mmCIF file of C-alpha atoms in Angstrom:
data_model
loop_
_atom_site.group_PDB
_atom_site.id
_atom_site.type_symbol
_atom_site.label_atom_id
_atom_site.label_comp_id
_atom_site.label_asym_id
_atom_site.label_seq_id
_atom_site.Cartn_x
_atom_site.Cartn_y
_atom_site.Cartn_z
ATOM 1 C CA UNK A 1 0.177 -0.153 -0.142
ATOM 2 C CA UNK A 2 1.112 3.379 -0.857
ATOM 3 C CA UNK A 3 2.564 4.640 2.414
ATOM 4 C CA UNK A 4 0.479 8.235 2.425
ATOM 5 C CA UNK A 5 -2.833 6.450 1.899
ATOM 6 C CA UNK A 6 -1.585 4.035 5.095
ATOM 7 C CA UNK A 7 -0.920 6.963 7.280
ATOM 8 C CA UNK A 8 -4.325 8.245 6.328
ATOM 9 C CA UNK A 9 -5.466 4.839 7.010
ATOM 10 C CA UNK A 10 -4.464 4.864 10.562
ATOM 11 C CA UNK A 11 -5.539 8.118 11.082
ATOM 12 C CA UNK A 12 -9.253 7.604 9.959
ATOM 13 C CA UNK A 13 -9.066 4.712 12.528
ATOM 14 C CA UNK A 14 -7.979 6.936 15.454
ATOM 15 C CA UNK A 15 -10.257 9.499 14.508
ATOM 16 C CA UNK A 16 -12.969 6.719 14.566
ATOM 17 C CA UNK A 17 -12.106 5.397 17.527
ATOM 18 C CA UNK A 18 -11.576 8.602 19.635
ATOM 19 C CA UNK A 19 -15.342 9.692 18.328
ATOM 20 C CA UNK A 20 -16.796 6.325 19.547
ATOM 21 C CA UNK A 21 -14.775 7.059 22.995
ATOM 22 C CA UNK A 22 -16.427 10.647 23.011
ATOM 23 C CA UNK A 23 -20.032 10.003 22.181
ATOM 24 C CA UNK A 24 -20.049 6.768 24.377
ATOM 25 C CA UNK A 25 -18.039 7.756 27.333
ATOM 26 C CA UNK A 26 -17.845 11.811 27.649
ATOM 27 C CA UNK A 27 -21.327 12.336 26.009
ATOM 28 C CA UNK A 28 -23.463 10.610 28.446
ATOM 29 C CA UNK A 29 -21.538 12.153 31.465
ATOM 30 C CA UNK A 30 -21.892 15.801 30.872
ATOM 31 C CA UNK A 31 -22.969 16.557 26.938
ATOM 32 C CA UNK A 32 -26.297 14.891 26.687
ATOM 33 C CA UNK A 33 -27.681 16.429 29.632
ATOM 34 C CA UNK A 34 -29.082 12.883 31.121
ATOM 35 C CA UNK A 35 -26.962 13.621 34.340
ATOM 36 C CA UNK A 36 -28.557 16.193 36.227
ATOM 37 C CA UNK A 37 -26.182 17.165 38.661
ATOM 38 C CA UNK A 38 -22.810 16.552 37.173
ATOM 39 C CA UNK A 39 -20.026 15.641 39.117
ATOM 40 C CA UNK A 40 -16.825 17.154 39.861
ATOM 41 C CA UNK A 41 -15.073 14.365 38.527
ATOM 42 C CA UNK A 42 -17.351 14.088 35.257
ATOM 43 C CA UNK A 43 -16.725 17.649 34.461
ATOM 44 C CA UNK A 44 -12.774 17.335 34.994
ATOM 45 C CA UNK A 45 -12.862 14.613 32.570
ATOM 46 C CA UNK A 46 -14.779 16.493 30.139
ATOM 47 C CA UNK A 47 -12.210 19.092 30.398
ATOM 48 C CA UNK A 48 -9.402 16.915 29.541
ATOM 49 C CA UNK A 49 -11.484 15.398 26.662
ATOM 50 C CA UNK A 50 -11.941 18.586 24.949
ATOM 51 C CA UNK A 51 -7.710 18.611 24.451
ATOM 52 C CA UNK A 52 -7.570 15.292 23.736
ATOM 53 C CA UNK A 53 -10.224 14.853 21.320
ATOM 54 C CA UNK A 54 -10.892 18.230 20.250
ATOM 55 C CA UNK A 55 -14.322 19.425 18.905
ATOM 56 C CA UNK A 56 -15.235 15.379 18.925
ATOM 57 C CA UNK A 57 -11.931 15.349 16.050
ATOM 58 C CA UNK A 58 -14.927 16.618 13.852
ATOM 59 C CA UNK A 59 -11.710 18.935 12.702
ATOM 60 C CA UNK A 60 -9.439 15.554 12.337
ATOM 61 C CA UNK A 61 -12.105 13.773 9.862
ATOM 62 C CA UNK A 62 -12.590 17.032 7.905
ATOM 63 C CA UNK A 63 -8.966 17.510 7.870
ATOM 64 C CA UNK A 64 -8.465 13.740 6.418
ATOM 65 C CA UNK A 65 -11.527 14.150 3.947
ATOM 66 C CA UNK A 66 -9.727 17.520 2.672
ATOM 67 C CA UNK A 67 -6.201 15.743 2.110
ATOM 68 C CA UNK A 68 -8.058 12.745 0.088
ATOM 69 C CA UNK A 69 -9.877 14.951 -2.293
ATOM 70 C CA UNK A 70 -6.577 16.855 -3.107
ATOM 71 C CA UNK A 71 -4.861 13.476 -3.468
ATOM 72 C CA UNK A 72 -7.558 11.840 -5.705
ATOM 73 C CA UNK A 73 -8.170 14.987 -7.654
ATOM 74 C CA UNK A 74 -4.263 15.732 -8.353
ATOM 75 C CA UNK A 75 -2.640 12.524 -8.151
ATOM 76 C CA UNK A 76 -5.429 9.786 -9.123
ATOM 77 C CA UNK A 77 -7.267 11.815 -11.719
ATOM 78 C CA UNK A 78 -10.464 11.498 -10.193
ATOM 79 C CA UNK A 79 -13.158 14.179 -9.635
ATOM 80 C CA UNK A 80 -12.105 15.639 -12.813
ATOM 81 C CA UNK A 81 -15.755 15.764 -14.532
ATOM 82 C CA UNK A 82 -18.396 17.942 -12.490
ATOM 83 C CA UNK A 83 -21.466 15.583 -13.587
ATOM 84 C CA UNK A 84 -20.173 12.384 -12.397
ATOM 85 C CA UNK A 85 -18.346 14.444 -9.045
ATOM 86 C CA UNK A 86 -21.580 15.892 -8.172
ATOM 87 C CA UNK A 87 -23.566 12.358 -8.505
ATOM 88 C CA UNK A 88 -21.092 10.504 -6.568
ATOM 89 C CA UNK A 89 -21.106 13.432 -3.646
ATOM 90 C CA UNK A 90 -24.884 13.315 -3.558
ATOM 91 C CA UNK A 91 -24.739 9.463 -3.432
ATOM 92 C CA UNK A 92 -22.198 8.962 -0.805
ATOM 93 C CA UNK A 93 -23.432 12.043 1.380
ATOM 94 C CA UNK A 94 -26.739 13.457 0.723
ATOM 95 C CA UNK A 95 -28.605 10.358 0.016
ATOM 96 C CA UNK A 96 -27.160 9.084 3.392
ATOM 97 C CA UNK A 97 -27.838 12.195 5.272
ATOM 98 C CA UNK A 98 -31.367 12.406 4.190
ATOM 99 C CA UNK A 99 -32.099 8.656 4.389
ATOM 100 C CA UNK A 100 -30.277 7.400 7.272
ATOM 101 C CA UNK A 101 -30.733 10.577 8.912
ATOM 102 C CA UNK A 102 -34.575 10.516 8.569
ATOM 103 C CA UNK A 103 -34.678 6.946 9.715
ATOM 104 C CA UNK A 104 -32.286 8.349 12.805
ATOM 105 C CA UNK A 105 -34.599 10.898 13.879
ATOM 106 C CA UNK A 106 -37.707 8.883 13.803
ATOM 107 C CA UNK A 107 -36.395 6.107 16.091
ATOM 108 C CA UNK A 108 -34.329 8.234 18.259
ATOM 109 C CA UNK A 109 -35.356 9.931 21.997
ATOM 110 C CA UNK A 110 -35.886 13.807 21.688
ATOM 111 C CA UNK A 111 -35.334 14.223 18.087
ATOM 112 C CA UNK A 112 -36.631 17.039 15.918
ATOM 113 C CA UNK A 113 -37.401 16.047 12.157
ATOM 114 C CA UNK A 114 -37.656 20.007 11.400
ATOM 115 C CA UNK A 115 -33.981 20.439 11.853
ATOM 116 C CA UNK A 116 -33.137 18.423 8.992
ATOM 117 C CA UNK A 117 -33.813 21.217 6.309
ATOM 118 C CA UNK A 118 -30.842 23.046 8.027
ATOM 119 C CA UNK A 119 -28.795 20.114 7.958
ATOM 120 C CA UNK A 120 -29.183 18.981 11.223
ATOM 121 C CA UNK A 121 -31.459 16.710 13.441
ATOM 122 C CA UNK A 122 -29.214 13.755 14.048
ATOM 123 C CA UNK A 123 -25.461 13.138 13.932
ATOM 124 C CA UNK A 124 -25.899 12.835 10.201
ATOM 125 C CA UNK A 125 -25.605 16.524 10.059
ATOM 126 C CA UNK A 126 -21.642 15.865 9.113
ATOM 127 C CA UNK A 127 -22.597 14.578 5.580
ATOM 128 C CA UNK A 128 -24.314 17.608 4.828
ATOM 129 C CA UNK A 129 -21.506 19.863 5.993
ATOM 130 C CA UNK A 130 -19.049 17.495 3.991
ATOM 131 C CA UNK A 131 -21.321 18.078 0.982
ATOM 132 C CA UNK A 132 -20.398 21.320 0.698
ATOM 133 C CA UNK A 133 -16.603 21.060 1.630
ATOM 134 C CA UNK A 134 -16.345 19.150 -1.243
ATOM 135 C CA UNK A 135 -18.533 21.380 -3.338
ATOM 136 C CA UNK A 136 -16.712 24.705 -2.154
ATOM 137 C CA UNK A 137 -12.954 22.891 -2.886
ATOM 138 C CA UNK A 138 -14.195 21.742 -5.843
ATOM 139 C CA UNK A 139 -15.340 25.352 -7.217
ATOM 140 C CA UNK A 140 -11.739 26.396 -5.942
ATOM 141 C CA UNK A 141 -9.777 23.899 -8.160
ATOM 142 C CA UNK A 142 -11.864 24.497 -10.832
ATOM 143 C CA UNK A 143 -11.330 28.404 -10.842
ATOM 144 C CA UNK A 144 -7.923 27.982 -9.624
ATOM 145 C CA UNK A 145 -8.042 31.573 -8.215
ATOM 146 C CA UNK A 146 -5.812 32.633 -5.349
ATOM 147 C CA UNK A 147 -8.188 35.254 -4.574
ATOM 148 C CA UNK A 148 -11.269 32.529 -4.345
ATOM 149 C CA UNK A 149 -9.184 30.457 -1.960
ATOM 150 C CA UNK A 150 -8.136 33.411 0.284
ATOM 151 C CA UNK A 151 -11.668 34.364 0.975
ATOM 152 C CA UNK A 152 -12.890 30.769 1.278
ATOM 153 C CA UNK A 153 -9.932 30.227 4.387
ATOM 154 C CA UNK A 154 -10.330 33.982 5.639
ATOM 155 C CA UNK A 155 -13.914 33.806 6.115
ATOM 156 C CA UNK A 156 -13.895 30.038 7.752
ATOM 157 C CA UNK A 157 -11.006 30.916 9.775
ATOM 158 C CA UNK A 158 -12.905 33.760 11.011
ATOM 159 C CA UNK A 159 -15.481 31.896 12.170
ATOM 160 C CA UNK A 160 -13.351 29.307 13.727
ATOM 161 C CA UNK A 161 -11.539 31.716 15.933
ATOM 162 C CA UNK A 162 -14.783 33.795 16.484
ATOM 163 C CA UNK A 163 -17.068 31.111 17.699
ATOM 164 C CA UNK A 164 -16.070 28.101 19.973
ATOM 165 C CA UNK A 165 -18.396 25.801 17.765
ATOM 166 C CA UNK A 166 -20.450 25.848 14.793
ATOM 167 C CA UNK A 167 -23.192 25.549 16.942
ATOM 168 C CA UNK A 168 -22.632 29.077 18.363
ATOM 169 C CA UNK A 169 -22.761 30.585 14.654
ATOM 170 C CA UNK A 170 -25.310 33.821 14.483
ATOM 171 C CA UNK A 171 -26.887 32.940 11.062
ATOM 172 C CA UNK A 172 -28.425 29.499 9.583
ATOM 173 C CA UNK A 173 -28.115 28.459 5.723
ATOM 174 C CA UNK A 174 -29.918 25.500 4.444
ATOM 175 C CA UNK A 175 -28.667 22.053 4.355
ATOM 176 C CA UNK A 176 -25.593 22.592 6.209
ATOM 177 C CA UNK A 177 -23.762 25.147 4.429
ATOM 178 C CA UNK A 178 -23.465 27.410 7.490
ATOM 179 C CA UNK A 179 -21.712 24.302 9.054
ATOM 180 C CA UNK A 180 -19.259 23.710 6.290
ATOM 181 C CA UNK A 181 -18.530 27.412 6.201
ATOM 182 C CA UNK A 182 -17.081 26.467 9.533
ATOM 183 C CA UNK A 183 -15.187 23.583 8.994
ATOM 184 C CA UNK A 184 -13.991 24.061 5.575
ATOM 185 C CA UNK A 185 -11.023 25.683 7.045
ATOM 186 C CA UNK A 186 -10.121 22.206 8.173
ATOM 187 C CA UNK A 187 -10.746 20.331 4.744
ATOM 188 C CA UNK A 188 -8.233 23.318 3.038
ATOM 189 C CA UNK A 189 -5.730 22.458 5.732
ATOM 190 C CA UNK A 190 -5.927 18.962 4.253
ATOM 191 C CA UNK A 191 -5.344 20.220 1.039
ATOM 192 C CA UNK A 192 -2.452 22.136 1.863
ATOM 193 C CA UNK A 193 -0.688 19.156 3.352
ATOM 194 C CA UNK A 194 -1.014 17.088 0.635
ATOM 195 C CA UNK A 195 0.057 20.064 -2.096
ATOM 196 C CA UNK A 196 2.699 21.359 0.113
ATOM 197 C CA UNK A 197 3.714 17.950 2.106
ATOM 198 C CA UNK A 198 7.810 18.125 0.498
ATOM 199 C CA UNK A 199 8.062 21.734 2.316
ATOM 200 C CA UNK A 200 6.110 20.775 5.584
ATOM 201 C CA UNK A 201 7.802 17.287 5.923
ATOM 202 C CA UNK A 202 11.027 18.980 5.704
ATOM 203 C CA UNK A 203 9.766 21.512 8.250
ATOM 204 C CA UNK A 204 7.816 19.254 10.671
ATOM 205 C CA UNK A 205 9.033 15.713 10.053
ATOM 206 C CA UNK A 206 11.081 14.665 12.952
ATOM 207 C CA UNK A 207 9.957 17.681 15.238
ATOM 208 C CA UNK A 208 7.050 15.716 16.983
ATOM 209 C CA UNK A 209 7.894 16.775 20.082
ATOM 210 C CA UNK A 210 7.972 20.548 19.016
ATOM 211 C CA UNK A 211 4.665 20.036 17.993
ATOM 212 C CA UNK A 212 3.319 18.746 20.702
ATOM 213 C CA UNK A 213 5.252 21.802 23.048
ATOM 214 C CA UNK A 214 3.286 24.242 20.728
ATOM 215 C CA UNK A 215 -0.116 22.005 21.156
ATOM 216 C CA UNK A 216 0.222 22.047 25.070
ATOM 217 C CA UNK A 217 1.041 25.664 25.026
ATOM 218 C CA UNK A 218 -2.008 26.349 23.311
ATOM 219 C CA UNK A 219 -3.855 24.531 26.162
ATOM 220 C CA UNK A 220 -1.993 25.871 28.930
ATOM 221 C CA UNK A 221 -2.745 29.270 27.666
ATOM 222 C CA UNK A 222 -6.310 28.118 27.346
ATOM 223 C CA UNK A 223 -6.621 27.728 31.149
ATOM 224 C CA UNK A 224 -4.853 31.019 32.105
ATOM 225 C CA UNK A 225 -8.121 32.522 31.271
ATOM 226 C CA UNK A 226 -6.365 35.525 29.968
ATOM 227 C CA UNK A 227 -8.655 38.230 28.079
ATOM 228 C CA UNK A 228 -8.859 37.177 24.271
ATOM 229 C CA UNK A 229 -5.724 35.621 24.760
ATOM 230 C CA UNK A 230 -7.132 32.278 25.863
ATOM 231 C CA UNK A 231 -9.942 32.475 23.946
ATOM 232 C CA UNK A 232 -7.791 32.394 20.885
ATOM 233 C CA UNK A 233 -5.405 30.050 21.864
ATOM 234 C CA UNK A 234 -8.673 27.571 22.701
ATOM 235 C CA UNK A 235 -9.427 27.635 18.856
ATOM 236 C CA UNK A 236 -5.876 26.829 18.442
ATOM 237 C CA UNK A 237 -5.569 24.002 20.029
ATOM 238 C CA UNK A 238 -7.471 21.659 17.137
ATOM 239 C CA UNK A 239 -5.326 22.858 14.510
ATOM 240 C CA UNK A 240 -2.119 22.229 16.272
ATOM 241 C CA UNK A 241 -3.638 18.944 17.485
ATOM 242 C CA UNK A 242 -4.203 17.652 13.915
ATOM 243 C CA UNK A 243 -0.794 18.748 13.304
ATOM 244 C CA UNK A 244 0.669 16.906 15.873
ATOM 245 C CA UNK A 245 -1.447 13.439 15.578
ATOM 246 C CA UNK A 246 -0.759 13.550 11.809
ATOM 247 C CA UNK A 247 3.099 13.114 12.261
ATOM 248 C CA UNK A 248 3.014 11.184 14.824
ATOM 249 C CA UNK A 249 1.282 8.765 12.832
ATOM 250 C CA UNK A 250 3.208 9.618 9.848
ATOM 251 C CA UNK A 251 6.848 8.890 11.943
ATOM 252 C CA UNK A 252 5.649 5.422 13.087
ATOM 253 C CA UNK A 253 4.382 4.626 9.796
ATOM 254 C CA UNK A 254 7.956 5.640 8.090
ATOM 255 C CA UNK A 255 9.722 3.724 11.086
ATOM 256 C CA UNK A 256 7.835 0.527 10.109
ATOM 257 C CA UNK A 257 6.145 0.847 13.560
ATOM 258 C CA UNK A 258 2.614 0.530 11.974
ATOM 259 C CA UNK A 259 2.476 -1.882 9.357
ATOM 260 C CA UNK A 260 -0.368 -2.756 6.726
ATOM 261 C CA UNK A 261 -3.088 -5.199 8.067
ATOM 262 C CA UNK A 262 -6.458 -6.582 7.637
ATOM 263 C CA UNK A 263 -7.896 -5.273 10.392
ATOM 264 C CA UNK A 264 -6.895 -1.747 9.947
ATOM 265 C CA UNK A 265 -8.090 -1.743 6.539
ATOM 266 C CA UNK A 266 -11.364 -3.185 7.874
ATOM 267 C CA UNK A 267 -11.759 -0.703 10.394
ATOM 268 C CA UNK A 268 -10.858 2.133 8.138
ATOM 269 C CA UNK A 269 -13.127 0.890 5.654
ATOM 270 C CA UNK A 270 -16.473 0.266 8.307
ATOM 271 C CA UNK A 271 -15.731 3.940 9.618
ATOM 272 C CA UNK A 272 -18.553 5.467 8.467
ATOM 273 C CA UNK A 273 -20.918 2.501 9.211
ATOM 274 C CA UNK A 274 -19.260 2.733 12.585
ATOM 275 C CA UNK A 275 -19.902 6.619 12.511
ATOM 276 C CA UNK A 276 -23.516 5.885 11.593
ATOM 277 C CA UNK A 277 -24.290 3.205 14.194
ATOM 278 C CA UNK A 278 -22.710 3.997 17.345
ATOM 279 C CA UNK A 279 -24.288 7.291 18.234
ATOM 280 C CA UNK A 280 -27.582 5.919 16.966
ATOM 281 C CA UNK A 281 -27.351 3.038 19.603
ATOM 282 C CA UNK A 282 -25.580 4.970 22.566
ATOM 283 C CA UNK A 283 -28.128 7.985 22.637
ATOM 284 C CA UNK A 284 -30.938 5.498 22.334
ATOM 285 C CA UNK A 285 -29.535 3.426 25.511
ATOM 286 C CA UNK A 286 -28.658 6.402 27.541
ATOM 287 C CA UNK A 287 -31.877 7.855 27.095
ATOM 288 C CA UNK A 288 -33.887 4.596 28.265
ATOM 289 C CA UNK A 289 -35.442 5.447 31.240
ATOM 290 C CA UNK A 290 -33.875 2.377 33.521
ATOM 291 C CA UNK A 291 -30.444 2.893 32.187
ATOM 292 C CA UNK A 292 -30.621 6.787 32.593
ATOM 293 C CA UNK A 293 -31.244 6.348 36.274
ATOM 294 C CA UNK A 294 -28.645 3.855 36.537
ATOM 295 C CA UNK A 295 -26.402 6.311 34.561
ATOM 296 C CA UNK A 296 -27.235 9.032 37.271
ATOM 297 C CA UNK A 297 -24.931 6.643 39.946
ATOM 298 C CA UNK A 298 -22.509 5.019 37.659
ATOM 299 C CA UNK A 299 -21.743 7.961 35.298
ATOM 300 C CA UNK A 300 -18.198 6.472 35.010
ATOM 301 C CA UNK A 301 -19.135 2.665 35.095
ATOM 302 C CA UNK A 302 -21.737 2.621 32.672
ATOM 303 C CA UNK A 303 -20.043 4.693 29.532
ATOM 304 C CA UNK A 304 -16.984 2.364 30.078
ATOM 305 C CA UNK A 305 -19.228 -0.674 29.443
ATOM 306 C CA UNK A 306 -21.097 1.396 26.786
ATOM 307 C CA UNK A 307 -17.789 2.094 24.944
ATOM 308 C CA UNK A 308 -16.656 -1.198 24.926
ATOM 309 C CA UNK A 309 -19.770 -2.529 23.766
ATOM 310 C CA UNK A 310 -21.333 0.003 21.268
ATOM 311 C CA UNK A 311 -17.655 -0.140 19.439
ATOM 312 C CA UNK A 312 -17.530 -3.746 18.422
ATOM 313 C CA UNK A 313 -21.803 -4.135 17.870
ATOM 314 C CA UNK A 314 -21.185 -1.043 15.505
ATOM 315 C CA UNK A 315 -18.274 -2.761 13.811
ATOM 316 C CA UNK A 316 -20.485 -6.066 13.166
ATOM 317 C CA UNK A 317 -24.008 -4.198 12.254
ATOM 318 C CA UNK A 318 -21.331 -2.363 9.438
ATOM 319 C CA UNK A 319 -20.175 -5.001 8.038
ATOM 320 C CA UNK A 320 -23.035 -7.433 8.043
ATOM 321 C CA UNK A 321 -24.861 -4.247 6.236
ATOM 322 C CA UNK A 322 -22.304 -3.435 3.914
ATOM 323 C CA UNK A 323 -23.139 -7.466 2.475
ATOM 324 C CA UNK A 324 -26.442 -6.477 1.910
ATOM 325 C CA UNK A 325 -27.322 -3.969 -1.313
ATOM 326 C CA UNK A 326 -29.222 -1.242 0.428
ATOM 327 C CA UNK A 327 -26.538 -1.403 3.514
ATOM 328 C CA UNK A 328 -23.476 -1.189 0.563
ATOM 329 C CA UNK A 329 -25.278 1.748 -1.307
ATOM 330 C CA UNK A 330 -25.408 3.746 1.845
ATOM 331 C CA UNK A 331 -22.499 3.026 4.058
ATOM 332 C CA UNK A 332 -19.794 1.704 1.424
#
């Protein structure tokens, strides 16, 4: 396997695993509002999670998608024609968003079907958002105009630096276009790491400890509570984290510590299905009244068990689903 693709495969596996941990372990404790009085230990764990899985690693997933888009476009000759490209993204992102999104909303506790018009309503919001990231970037590669790239990058970077999360954006656009304007800077970051890989590798490869120190510095400044400075450093945590994780995995692949394996390839292949199933299952389990009551007292034990159960179950359901025509169409 191409070494670039191998490190991206490991990156996708890491992002998927960390996302499952975030949703199954930390969300029931302190994000979904199930526990009425959040214990101090849960608050502290959430603060730690904010740094080790920033924004549930959605920026990392978006970075990965951006890298692969630019890689496939420039190196593999894919996506060159508009109509096939558009059909591909509708099939892989918008159809799963509407079909699976509606199914999840209709079968989940406290979900709102009306929010689907805004590209939200369930965790499938990410598909609608990512669709626009692809469209915005496709227009960019076709125009090949520096002013366009700078305008998109600056707008998205401003939104990330101005607002702590895309939920806080002061405007709404149909089908998650507003969310894409927030996240597309990470998509473009992935494209930059592909197109400028030689320069960046020469500058950063082998300097993982310095990248970590930069990331750690942003974390420390964030906790100093210095007006403005702490706020902006908090927004930069995700960027430095992505660079750190990317070069850690790249170093391990280059050093032959991480090798090609069927397990890793399958986990990467099933990552979208795992994404679909794990949140769907975990959310409904946690809101089931007897379990939500149990969770009040066992706020550490239960999420741990939930994580260990939901991850393999989501893997298995994805594997089985991909053997069917409908499952293969929606999850492949």
